[in-house]
PDB file of C-alpha atoms in Angstrom:
ATOM      1  CA  UNK A   1       0.247  13.871 -14.316  1.00  0.00           C
ATOM      2  CA  UNK A   2       3.791  14.800 -15.297  1.00  0.00           C
ATOM      3  CA  UNK A   3       5.878  16.820 -12.540  1.00  0.00           C
ATOM      4  CA  UNK A   4       8.432  18.497 -14.657  1.00  0.00           C
ATOM      5  CA  UNK A   5      11.558  19.612 -12.591  1.00  0.00           C
ATOM      6  CA  UNK A   6      13.552  21.300 -15.078  1.00  0.00           C
ATOM      7  CA  UNK A   7      11.709  24.326 -15.469  1.00  0.00           C
ATOM      8  CA  UNK A   8      14.263  23.976 -19.800  1.00  0.00           C
ATOM      9  CA  UNK A   9      12.117  20.928 -20.071  1.00  0.00           C
ATOM     10  CA  UNK A  10       8.462  20.795 -21.976  1.00  0.00           C
ATOM     11  CA  UNK A  11       6.957  17.421 -21.558  1.00  0.00           C
ATOM     12  CA  UNK A  12       5.177  17.061 -25.394  1.00  0.00           C
ATOM     13  CA  UNK A  13       2.745  13.995 -26.229  1.00  0.00           C
ATOM     14  CA  UNK A  14       6.120  11.657 -26.565  1.00  0.00           C
ATOM     15  CA  UNK A  15       7.483  11.950 -24.077  1.00  0.00           C
ATOM     16  CA  UNK A  16       3.950  11.963 -21.534  1.00  0.00           C
ATOM     17  CA  UNK A  17       3.633   8.571 -23.243  1.00  0.00           C
ATOM     18  CA  UNK A  18       7.206   7.285 -22.003  1.00  0.00           C
ATOM     19  CA  UNK A  19       6.297   8.843 -18.550  1.00  0.00           C
ATOM     20  CA  UNK A  20       3.098   6.376 -18.159  1.00  0.00           C
ATOM     21  CA  UNK A  21       5.015   3.432 -20.585  1.00  0.00           C
ATOM     22  CA  UNK A  22       7.789   3.190 -17.298  1.00  0.00           C
ATOM     23  CA  UNK A  23       5.378   3.400 -14.990  1.00  0.00           C
ATOM     24  CA  UNK A  24       2.725   0.895 -16.147  1.00  0.00           C
ATOM     25  CA  UNK A  25       5.571  -1.270 -16.524  1.00  0.00           C
ATOM     26  CA  UNK A  26       6.935  -0.831 -12.385  1.00  0.00           C
ATOM     27  CA  UNK A  27       4.196  -0.976 -11.569  1.00  0.00           C
ATOM     28  CA  UNK A  28       3.471  -4.508 -13.440  1.00  0.00           C
ATOM     29  CA  UNK A  29       6.316  -5.446 -12.326  1.00  0.00           C
ATOM     30  CA  UNK A  30       6.548  -5.188  -8.942  1.00  0.00           C
ATOM     31  CA  UNK A  31       2.647  -6.049  -8.578  1.00  0.00           C
ATOM     32  CA  UNK A  32       4.355  -9.272 -10.073  1.00  0.00           C
ATOM     33  CA  UNK A  33       6.931  -9.342  -7.922  1.00  0.00           C
ATOM     34  CA  UNK A  34       4.959  -9.406  -3.996  1.00  0.00           C
ATOM     35  CA  UNK A  35       3.045 -11.624  -5.612  1.00  0.00           C
ATOM     36  CA  UNK A  36       5.588 -14.476  -5.023  1.00  0.00           C
ATOM     37  CA  UNK A  37       6.762 -12.985  -2.436  1.00  0.00           C
ATOM     38  CA  UNK A  38       3.055 -13.626  -0.737  1.00  0.00           C
ATOM     39  CA  UNK A  39       3.074 -16.719  -2.519  1.00  0.00           C
ATOM     40  CA  UNK A  40       6.644 -17.851  -0.318  1.00  0.00           C
ATOM     41  CA  UNK A  41       5.071 -15.583   2.811  1.00  0.00           C
ATOM     42  CA  UNK A  42       2.186 -17.671   3.083  1.00  0.00           C
ATOM     43  CA  UNK A  43       4.309 -20.817   3.807  1.00  0.00           C
ATOM     44  CA  UNK A  44       6.436 -20.711   5.939  1.00  0.00           C
ATOM     45  CA  UNK A  45       4.839 -21.787   9.120  1.00  0.00           C
ATOM     46  CA  UNK A  46       8.552 -21.609  10.517  1.00  0.00           C
ATOM     47  CA  UNK A  47       9.594 -18.643  10.190  1.00  0.00           C
ATOM     48  CA  UNK A  48       9.970 -17.429  14.004  1.00  0.00           C
ATOM     49  CA  UNK A  49      11.784 -21.078  14.921  1.00  0.00           C
ATOM     50  CA  UNK A  50      14.621 -18.973  12.929  1.00  0.00           C
ATOM     51  CA  UNK A  51      14.296 -15.798  16.079  1.00  0.00           C
ATOM     52  CA  UNK A  52      16.415 -16.985  18.528  1.00  0.00           C
ATOM     53  CA  UNK A  53      14.249 -16.804  21.805  1.00  0.00           C
ATOM     54  CA  UNK A  54      17.188 -13.830  23.437  1.00  0.00           C
ATOM     55  CA  UNK A  55      16.702 -11.314  20.137  1.00  0.00           C
ATOM     56  CA  UNK A  56      12.272 -11.860  20.955  1.00  0.00           C
ATOM     57  CA  UNK A  57      11.539  -9.009  23.696  1.00  0.00           C
ATOM     58  CA  UNK A  58      12.965  -6.618  21.354  1.00  0.00           C
ATOM     59  CA  UNK A  59      13.565  -2.754  23.497  1.00  0.00           C
ATOM     60  CA  UNK A  60      11.956  -0.398  25.676  1.00  0.00           C
ATOM     61  CA  UNK A  61      13.388   2.689  23.483  1.00  0.00           C
ATOM     62  CA  UNK A  62      11.488   1.495  19.379  1.00  0.00           C
ATOM     63  CA  UNK A  63      10.006  -0.961  18.125  1.00  0.00           C
ATOM     64  CA  UNK A  64      13.711  -2.796  17.455  1.00  0.00           C
ATOM     65  CA  UNK A  65      14.581  -5.064  13.535  1.00  0.00           C
ATOM     66  CA  UNK A  66      17.577  -8.440  13.704  1.00  0.00           C
ATOM     67  CA  UNK A  67      18.463  -8.557  10.255  1.00  0.00           C
ATOM     68  CA  UNK A  68      17.623 -12.035   8.727  1.00  0.00           C
ATOM     69  CA  UNK A  69      19.545 -12.733   5.608  1.00  0.00           C
ATOM     70  CA  UNK A  70      20.854  -9.582   2.702  1.00  0.00           C
ATOM     71  CA  UNK A  71      21.869 -11.002  -0.621  1.00  0.00           C
ATOM     72  CA  UNK A  72      24.957 -10.144  -1.453  1.00  0.00           C
ATOM     73  CA  UNK A  73      24.362  -8.203  -4.684  1.00  0.00           C
ATOM     74  CA  UNK A  74      22.454  -5.611  -2.656  1.00  0.00           C
ATOM     75  CA  UNK A  75      18.607  -6.959  -4.465  1.00  0.00           C
ATOM     76  CA  UNK A  76      16.455  -7.309  -0.298  1.00  0.00           C
ATOM     77  CA  UNK A  77      17.199  -7.605   2.721  1.00  0.00           C
ATOM     78  CA  UNK A  78      15.109  -9.885   4.796  1.00  0.00           C
ATOM     79  CA  UNK A  79      14.636  -8.283   8.344  1.00  0.00           C
ATOM     80  CA  UNK A  80      12.607  -8.986  11.805  1.00  0.00           C
ATOM     81  CA  UNK A  81      10.666  -6.600  13.479  1.00  0.00           C
ATOM     82  CA  UNK A  82      10.212  -7.042  16.813  1.00  0.00           C
ATOM     83  CA  UNK A  83       7.054  -4.550  18.883  1.00  0.00           C
ATOM     84  CA  UNK A  84       6.705  -4.379  22.456  1.00  0.00           C
ATOM     85  CA  UNK A  85       3.397  -3.072  23.357  1.00  0.00           C
ATOM     86  CA  UNK A  86       2.365   0.470  22.154  1.00  0.00           C
ATOM     87  CA  UNK A  87       5.276   1.080  19.563  1.00  0.00           C
ATOM     88  CA  UNK A  88       4.725   2.378  16.215  1.00  0.00           C
ATOM     89  CA  UNK A  89       5.699   3.510  12.741  1.00  0.00           C
ATOM     90  CA  UNK A  90       5.699   6.635  11.010  1.00  0.00           C
ATOM     91  CA  UNK A  91       3.522   7.229   8.730  1.00  0.00           C
ATOM     92  CA  UNK A  92       4.838   6.618   5.855  1.00  0.00           C
ATOM     93  CA  UNK A  93       4.743   4.753   2.231  1.00  0.00           C
ATOM     94  CA  UNK A  94       7.991   2.672   0.883  1.00  0.00           C
ATOM     95  CA  UNK A  95      11.244   3.832  -1.028  1.00  0.00           C
ATOM     96  CA  UNK A  96      11.115   0.232  -2.514  1.00  0.00           C
ATOM     97  CA  UNK A  97       8.760  -2.866  -3.055  1.00  0.00           C
ATOM     98  CA  UNK A  98       7.631  -4.298   0.661  1.00  0.00           C
ATOM     99  CA  UNK A  99       6.154  -7.818   1.664  1.00  0.00           C
ATOM    100  CA  UNK A 100       5.532  -8.891   5.360  1.00  0.00           C
ATOM    101  CA  UNK A 101       4.020 -11.228   7.563  1.00  0.00           C
ATOM    102  CA  UNK A 102       3.149 -10.918  11.689  1.00  0.00           C
ATOM    103  CA  UNK A 103       4.617 -13.903  12.994  1.00  0.00           C
ATOM    104  CA  UNK A 104       3.054 -13.826  16.383  1.00  0.00           C
ATOM    105  CA  UNK A 105       1.532 -11.543  18.652  1.00  0.00           C
ATOM    106  CA  UNK A 106      -1.437  -8.321  15.837  1.00  0.00           C
ATOM    107  CA  UNK A 107       0.058  -5.201  15.035  1.00  0.00           C
ATOM    108  CA  UNK A 108      -2.621  -2.097  14.700  1.00  0.00           C
ATOM    109  CA  UNK A 109      -1.957  -0.926  11.192  1.00  0.00           C
ATOM    110  CA  UNK A 110      -3.868   2.668  10.031  1.00  0.00           C
ATOM    111  CA  UNK A 111      -4.247   3.141   6.320  1.00  0.00           C
ATOM    112  CA  UNK A 112      -4.206   6.256   4.196  1.00  0.00           C
ATOM    113  CA  UNK A 113      -5.474   7.865   0.866  1.00  0.00           C
ATOM    114  CA  UNK A 114      -2.419   9.207  -0.549  1.00  0.00           C
ATOM    115  CA  UNK A 115      -4.044  12.586  -2.734  1.00  0.00           C
ATOM    116  CA  UNK A 116      -1.933  13.581  -5.958  1.00  0.00           C
ATOM    117  CA  UNK A 117      -3.642  17.140  -6.611  1.00  0.00           C
ATOM    118  CA  UNK A 118      -3.460  18.682  -3.326  1.00  0.00           C
ATOM    119  CA  UNK A 119       0.037  16.620  -1.710  1.00  0.00           C
ATOM    120  CA  UNK A 120      -1.876  15.342   1.781  1.00  0.00           C
ATOM    121  CA  UNK A 121      -2.518  11.572   3.161  1.00  0.00           C
ATOM    122  CA  UNK A 122      -6.281  11.308   5.188  1.00  0.00           C
ATOM    123  CA  UNK A 123      -7.025   7.682   7.067  1.00  0.00           C
ATOM    124  CA  UNK A 124      -8.906   5.390   5.461  1.00  0.00           C
ATOM    125  CA  UNK A 125      -9.509   2.611   7.555  1.00  0.00           C
ATOM    126  CA  UNK A 126      -7.811   0.685   9.950  1.00  0.00           C
ATOM    127  CA  UNK A 127      -6.965  -3.128  10.144  1.00  0.00           C
ATOM    128  CA  UNK A 128      -5.924  -5.867  12.618  1.00  0.00           C
ATOM    129  CA  UNK A 129      -3.256  -7.726  11.403  1.00  0.00           C
ATOM    130  CA  UNK A 130      -2.711 -10.970  13.162  1.00  0.00           C
ATOM    131  CA  UNK A 131      -1.117 -14.448  12.720  1.00  0.00           C
ATOM    132  CA  UNK A 132      -0.505 -15.413   9.206  1.00  0.00           C
ATOM    133  CA  UNK A 133      -1.104 -12.138   7.404  1.00  0.00           C
ATOM    134  CA  UNK A 134       0.066 -10.537   4.949  1.00  0.00           C
ATOM    135  CA  UNK A 135       0.527  -7.108   3.376  1.00  0.00           C
ATOM    136  CA  UNK A 136       2.497  -6.037  -0.255  1.00  0.00           C
ATOM    137  CA  UNK A 137       3.302  -2.571  -1.191  1.00  0.00           C
ATOM    138  CA  UNK A 138       4.967  -1.064  -3.666  1.00  0.00           C
ATOM    139  CA  UNK A 139       7.068   1.716  -3.707  1.00  0.00           C
ATOM    140  CA  UNK A 140       5.385   5.419  -3.926  1.00  0.00           C
ATOM    141  CA  UNK A 141       2.509   6.663  -1.249  1.00  0.00           C
ATOM    142  CA  UNK A 142      -0.304   4.714  -2.350  1.00  0.00           C
ATOM    143  CA  UNK A 143      -0.104   2.128   0.060  1.00  0.00           C
ATOM    144  CA  UNK A 144       1.136   4.732   2.886  1.00  0.00           C
ATOM    145  CA  UNK A 145       0.180   2.928   5.947  1.00  0.00           C
ATOM    146  CA  UNK A 146       1.045   2.747   9.982  1.00  0.00           C
ATOM    147  CA  UNK A 147       2.210  -0.078  11.639  1.00  0.00           C
ATOM    148  CA  UNK A 148       1.932  -0.369  15.608  1.00  0.00           C
ATOM    149  CA  UNK A 149       1.073  -2.285  18.876  1.00  0.00           C
ATOM    150  CA  UNK A 150      -1.456  -1.750  20.373  1.00  0.00           C
ATOM    151  CA  UNK A 151      -1.816  -5.296  21.812  1.00  0.00           C
ATOM    152  CA  UNK A 152      -0.147  -5.863  26.006  1.00  0.00           C
ATOM    153  CA  UNK A 153       2.544  -9.210  24.385  1.00  0.00           C
ATOM    154  CA  UNK A 154       5.400  -8.273  22.395  1.00  0.00           C
ATOM    155  CA  UNK A 155       4.365  -8.790  18.214  1.00  0.00           C
ATOM    156  CA  UNK A 156       7.253  -9.338  15.102  1.00  0.00           C
ATOM    157  CA  UNK A 157       6.809  -9.556  12.015  1.00  0.00           C
ATOM    158  CA  UNK A 158       8.679 -10.731   9.385  1.00  0.00           C
ATOM    159  CA  UNK A 159      10.325  -7.815   6.207  1.00  0.00           C
ATOM    160  CA  UNK A 160      11.302  -8.262   3.152  1.00  0.00           C
ATOM    161  CA  UNK A 161      12.382  -5.180   2.196  1.00  0.00           C
ATOM    162  CA  UNK A 162      13.681  -4.193  -2.459  1.00  0.00           C
ATOM    163  CA  UNK A 163      17.095  -2.696  -0.267  1.00  0.00           C
ATOM    164  CA  UNK A 164      19.958  -3.299   1.043  1.00  0.00           C
ATOM    165  CA  UNK A 165      20.969  -4.404   3.881  1.00  0.00           C
ATOM    166  CA  UNK A 166      23.324  -0.587   4.856  1.00  0.00           C
ATOM    167  CA  UNK A 167      20.257   0.920   3.828  1.00  0.00           C
ATOM    168  CA  UNK A 168      17.630  -0.272   6.035  1.00  0.00           C
ATOM    169  CA  UNK A 169      17.409   2.333   7.855  1.00  0.00           C
ATOM    170  CA  UNK A 170      16.982   5.001   5.314  1.00  0.00           C
ATOM    171  CA  UNK A 171      16.161   3.365   2.149  1.00  0.00           C
ATOM    172  CA  UNK A 172      12.381   2.233   3.509  1.00  0.00           C
ATOM    173  CA  UNK A 173      10.770   4.182   4.644  1.00  0.00           C
ATOM    174  CA  UNK A 174       8.788   7.811   2.420  1.00  0.00           C
ATOM    175  CA  UNK A 175       7.157   9.997   4.695  1.00  0.00           C
ATOM    176  CA  UNK A 176       5.452  11.637   3.155  1.00  0.00           C
ATOM    177  CA  UNK A 177       5.652  15.608   2.756  1.00  0.00           C
ATOM    178  CA  UNK A 178       2.466  17.122   3.989  1.00  0.00           C
ATOM    179  CA  UNK A 179       0.603  16.537   7.555  1.00  0.00           C
ATOM    180  CA  UNK A 180      -2.844  15.045   8.020  1.00  0.00           C
ATOM    181  CA  UNK A 181      -5.756  15.831   7.083  1.00  0.00           C
ATOM    182  CA  UNK A 182      -8.534  14.705   9.019  1.00  0.00           C
TER     183      UNK A 182
END
């Protein structure tokens, strides 16, 4: 459904068609990219070795990020996330494409269903992500989730985000506009 942001513009059939075609092209491009990212993450069994031991303890305050690589053109950033027991992300979708792999420990991932008609989320299940597990997401609220370490040991994940390093703190998580429905 097309949302008009300027009341002077009336959506006609041609604009509706253009919006639908652009949406389809964007989703196809993101899906193809994410298939490639997932394939490379599957082959990368030595990724944890690149993270220095001194950075693996995490922070007592919140999960922490360590940038492993930032594309000089700003197209993507690769980041290690270190999760101590009890640390969780906020409920979020993504402003950009992303892919991650669990390298150590386990994460619990709560999945949500986004209802665009009501602009609300509802819980849609929970998955335990173990070492080697890979998750990919396209931009938007269609794949809203919450990650966290519910275990007793430090968990480490490697994330690839389609965002420049300087935007890693604000350009990744897309927070839903409404509270959750139970």
